[in-house]
Short mmCIF file of C-alpha atoms in Angstrom, two decimals:
data_model
loop_
_atom_site.label_atom_id
_atom_site.label_comp_id
_atom_site.label_asym_id
_atom_site.label_seq_id
_atom_site.Cartn_x
_atom_site.Cartn_y
_atom_site.Cartn_z
CA UNK A 1 23.98 -7.39 -6.27
CA UNK A 2 26.00 -10.57 -6.58
CA UNK A 3 22.83 -12.64 -6.91
CA UNK A 4 21.57 -10.33 -9.66
CA UNK A 5 24.88 -10.57 -11.50
CA UNK A 6 24.97 -14.35 -11.20
CA UNK A 7 21.46 -14.67 -12.60
CA UNK A 8 22.30 -12.29 -15.46
CA UNK A 9 25.43 -14.28 -16.33
CA UNK A 10 23.47 -17.52 -16.39
CA UNK A 11 20.44 -16.09 -18.19
CA UNK A 12 21.39 -17.48 -21.59
CA UNK A 13 21.78 -20.96 -20.09
CA UNK A 14 18.42 -20.76 -18.31
CA UNK A 15 16.43 -19.67 -21.36
CA UNK A 16 16.07 -21.47 -24.67
CA UNK A 17 17.43 -18.84 -27.03
CA UNK A 18 17.52 -21.40 -29.81
CA UNK A 19 13.73 -21.48 -29.94
CA UNK A 20 11.82 -19.77 -32.73
CA UNK A 21 10.15 -17.46 -30.20
CA UNK A 22 13.41 -15.79 -29.28
CA UNK A 23 14.72 -15.75 -32.83
CA UNK A 24 11.61 -13.83 -33.91
CA UNK A 25 12.34 -11.13 -31.33
CA UNK A 26 15.34 -10.11 -33.44
CA UNK A 27 12.96 -9.27 -36.29
CA UNK A 28 11.18 -6.55 -34.31
CA UNK A 29 8.75 -5.96 -31.49
CA UNK A 30 4.98 -6.17 -31.75
CA UNK A 31 3.65 -5.52 -28.23
CA UNK A 32 -0.05 -5.76 -27.54
CA UNK A 33 -0.16 -2.95 -25.01
CA UNK A 34 1.62 0.01 -23.49
CA UNK A 35 1.81 -0.51 -19.72
CA UNK A 36 2.23 2.69 -17.67
CA UNK A 37 3.39 1.80 -14.17
CA UNK A 38 5.26 3.16 -11.19
CA UNK A 39 8.99 2.58 -11.04
CA UNK A 40 8.48 0.94 -7.61
CA UNK A 41 10.55 -2.25 -7.55
CA UNK A 42 7.58 -4.21 -6.17
CA UNK A 43 5.49 -3.54 -9.28
CA UNK A 44 6.62 -5.74 -12.18
CA UNK A 45 4.30 -5.52 -15.20
CA UNK A 46 5.50 -8.73 -16.85
CA UNK A 47 5.07 -10.64 -13.58
CA UNK A 48 1.57 -9.25 -12.98
CA UNK A 49 0.37 -9.94 -16.53
CA UNK A 50 2.40 -13.06 -17.25
CA UNK A 51 3.70 -11.33 -20.37
CA UNK A 52 6.53 -12.85 -22.37
CA UNK A 53 9.28 -10.81 -24.06
CA UNK A 54 7.82 -8.66 -26.82
CA UNK A 55 4.24 -8.60 -25.51
CA UNK A 56 4.26 -5.44 -23.35
CA UNK A 57 5.84 -2.05 -24.01
CA UNK A 58 6.58 -0.43 -20.64
CA UNK A 59 6.70 3.15 -19.41
CA UNK A 60 7.65 3.50 -15.76
CA UNK A 61 8.27 6.48 -13.52
CA UNK A 62 7.63 7.61 -9.96
CA UNK A 63 3.88 7.66 -9.45
CA UNK A 64 2.93 6.31 -12.92
CA UNK A 65 2.44 9.90 -14.08
CA UNK A 66 1.52 10.96 -17.62
CA UNK A 67 2.60 14.60 -17.94
CA UNK A 68 0.23 16.97 -19.78
CA UNK A 69 0.77 17.05 -23.53
CA UNK A 70 2.97 20.03 -24.36
CA UNK A 71 4.31 19.93 -27.95
CA UNK A 72 7.44 21.99 -27.27
CA UNK A 73 8.43 20.31 -23.99
CA UNK A 74 10.92 17.42 -24.20
CA UNK A 75 9.63 14.43 -22.25
CA UNK A 76 10.59 10.78 -22.15
CA UNK A 77 6.97 9.96 -21.39
CA UNK A 78 5.69 11.87 -24.42
CA UNK A 79 8.26 10.15 -26.63
CA UNK A 80 7.29 6.72 -25.30
CA UNK A 81 3.57 7.32 -25.82
CA UNK A 82 4.16 8.67 -29.31
CA UNK A 83 6.36 5.72 -30.28
CA UNK A 84 3.95 3.17 -28.82
CA UNK A 85 1.04 4.57 -30.79
CA UNK A 86 2.57 5.86 -34.01
CA UNK A 87 5.22 3.19 -34.59
CA UNK A 88 4.21 0.11 -32.61
CA UNK A 89 0.49 0.74 -33.13
CA UNK A 90 -0.50 -0.66 -29.73
CA UNK A 91 -4.23 -1.22 -29.33
CA UNK A 92 -4.41 -0.94 -25.55
CA UNK A 93 -2.88 1.26 -22.86
CA UNK A 94 -2.96 0.29 -19.19
CA UNK A 95 -2.29 2.83 -16.43
CA UNK A 96 -1.54 0.87 -13.27
CA UNK A 97 -1.36 2.45 -9.83
CA UNK A 98 -0.55 0.46 -6.72
CA UNK A 99 -0.88 0.21 -2.96
CA UNK A 100 1.89 1.41 -0.63
CA UNK A 101 2.98 3.94 -3.26
CA UNK A 102 5.72 6.21 -1.97
CA UNK A 103 4.86 8.96 -4.45
CA UNK A 104 1.21 9.06 -3.42
CA UNK A 105 2.18 8.76 0.24
CA UNK A 106 4.48 11.78 -0.05
CA UNK A 107 1.68 13.85 -1.59
CA UNK A 108 -0.88 12.66 0.95
CA UNK A 109 1.33 13.53 3.90
CA UNK A 110 2.57 16.85 2.52
CA UNK A 111 6.10 15.55 2.97
CA UNK A 112 8.90 18.12 2.83
CA UNK A 113 10.72 17.31 -0.41
CA UNK A 114 13.13 20.26 -0.35
CA UNK A 115 16.04 17.81 -0.12
CA UNK A 116 14.67 16.01 -3.19
CA UNK A 117 13.97 18.86 -5.62
CA UNK A 118 13.69 16.58 -8.63
CA UNK A 119 11.14 14.38 -6.89
CA UNK A 120 9.22 17.40 -5.66
CA UNK A 121 9.08 18.97 -9.11
CA UNK A 122 7.94 15.70 -10.66
CA UNK A 123 5.16 15.11 -8.13
CA UNK A 124 4.02 18.70 -8.64
CA UNK A 125 2.98 17.61 -12.13
CA UNK A 126 0.38 15.29 -10.61
CA UNK A 127 -0.73 17.52 -7.72
CA UNK A 128 -3.36 19.67 -9.56
CA UNK A 129 -5.33 16.63 -10.69
CA UNK A 130 -5.35 15.23 -7.14
CA UNK A 131 -6.43 18.46 -5.47
CA UNK A 132 -9.97 17.19 -4.78
CA UNK A 133 -8.50 14.71 -2.30
CA UNK A 134 -5.36 16.55 -1.18
CA UNK A 135 -7.25 19.73 -0.30
CA UNK A 136 -10.28 18.08 1.22
CA UNK A 137 -10.92 19.07 4.84
CA UNK A 138 -10.28 16.20 7.20
CA UNK A 139 -8.50 14.10 4.59
CA UNK A 140 -6.23 12.68 7.31
CA UNK A 141 -7.77 9.25 7.87
CA UNK A 142 -5.91 8.08 10.91
CA UNK A 143 -2.29 7.72 9.90
CA UNK A 144 0.44 8.61 12.36
CA UNK A 145 1.78 12.18 12.24
CA UNK A 146 3.62 12.69 8.94
CA UNK A 147 2.40 9.30 7.72
CA UNK A 148 -1.01 9.12 6.03
CA UNK A 149 -3.42 6.25 6.58
CA UNK A 150 -3.61 3.43 4.05
CA UNK A 151 -7.17 4.33 3.01
CA UNK A 152 -6.11 7.84 1.99
CA UNK A 153 -3.14 6.57 -0.03
CA UNK A 154 -5.39 4.03 -1.74
CA UNK A 155 -7.96 6.70 -2.61
CA UNK A 156 -5.24 8.97 -3.92
CA UNK A 157 -3.56 6.22 -5.97
CA UNK A 158 -6.86 5.25 -7.59
CA UNK A 159 -7.74 8.87 -8.34
CA UNK A 160 -4.26 9.25 -9.81
CA UNK A 161 -4.99 6.44 -12.28
CA UNK A 162 -8.14 8.25 -13.44
CA UNK A 163 -6.22 11.53 -13.77
CA UNK A 164 -3.44 9.96 -15.84
CA UNK A 165 -5.95 8.29 -18.14
CA UNK A 166 -7.48 11.73 -18.71
CA UNK A 167 -4.01 13.12 -19.48
CA UNK A 168 -3.46 10.35 -22.03
CA UNK A 169 -6.66 11.29 -23.83
CA UNK A 170 -5.16 14.72 -24.56
CA UNK A 171 -2.26 13.32 -26.58
CA UNK A 172 -3.08 13.82 -30.27
CA UNK A 173 -2.18 10.28 -31.30
CA UNK A 174 -4.31 8.82 -28.51
CA UNK A 175 -7.21 11.19 -29.13
CA UNK A 176 -7.27 10.32 -32.82
CA UNK A 177 -7.16 6.58 -32.24
CA UNK A 178 -9.84 6.73 -29.56
CA UNK A 179 -12.12 8.63 -31.96
CA UNK A 180 -11.48 5.98 -34.62
CA UNK A 181 -12.10 3.09 -32.23
CA UNK A 182 -8.52 1.87 -32.58
CA UNK A 183 -7.43 2.31 -28.96
CA UNK A 184 -8.70 1.14 -25.58
CA UNK A 185 -7.62 2.62 -22.24
CA UNK A 186 -7.59 0.64 -19.00
CA UNK A 187 -7.13 1.68 -15.39
CA UNK A 188 -5.71 -0.83 -12.91
CA UNK A 189 -4.85 -0.74 -9.23
CA UNK A 190 -2.44 -3.40 -7.95
CA UNK A 191 -2.26 -4.43 -4.30
CA UNK A 192 1.34 -5.21 -3.46
CA UNK A 193 0.56 -7.34 -0.39
CA UNK A 194 -2.27 -9.43 -1.86
CA UNK A 195 -1.51 -9.55 -5.59
CA UNK A 196 -5.06 -8.45 -6.40
CA UNK A 197 -5.61 -6.39 -9.53
CA UNK A 198 -8.54 -3.97 -9.40
CA UNK A 199 -9.94 -2.76 -12.73
CA UNK A 200 -11.55 0.61 -13.36
CA UNK A 201 -15.19 0.28 -14.37
CA UNK A 202 -15.83 3.33 -16.51
CA UNK A 203 -19.59 2.95 -16.19
CA UNK A 204 -19.43 4.26 -12.62
CA UNK A 205 -15.76 5.24 -12.34
CA UNK A 206 -15.10 2.72 -9.55
CA UNK A 207 -12.42 0.07 -9.12
CA UNK A 208 -13.55 -3.55 -8.91
CA UNK A 209 -11.78 -6.81 -8.17
CA UNK A 210 -12.78 -9.45 -10.68
CA UNK A 211 -13.26 -12.95 -9.34
CA UNK A 212 -10.75 -15.51 -10.60
#
């Protein structure tokens, strides 16, 4: 924590806050995209995209989950999506899953989350959309007991991206903009250990790594 505090205290000295770029930030934010990512500390949207302050509006939670649109249910995610579209008028939304995801691993292994009721209730939101993999006979792909194999977690994380994109399409503001051609949705899968970003190809619903 000391290192974090020291860097925070010296931040103003390390960054040119006298530049026009930072002065303009005080006038408002005009991000290009809403980036939906897991709250995992190894997944840093600005680092992955090279975004500067003001370029990306972030929504992060365990498992990069977009809860179903329910008008009378209070949700930080719903508020963030609504604000990004209706106020900031973002043109693109990225849903980014990742390798080594603890949320997907817990679902894949059927981990007992009774000691973490909040986590369990939150992951239950995503479970129905992932049933095709979670309930598949023989879905255990070689992981140790209580610990699923990497291939299963990868499959689940990539399916989760597709499911959350589908959930986004049900939000009225998103549905309207998609119909008008004013919004683009993107699915990404980030590999923590290699830095590769896989992009969802909607023509065949597969994830591809684009050559640099």
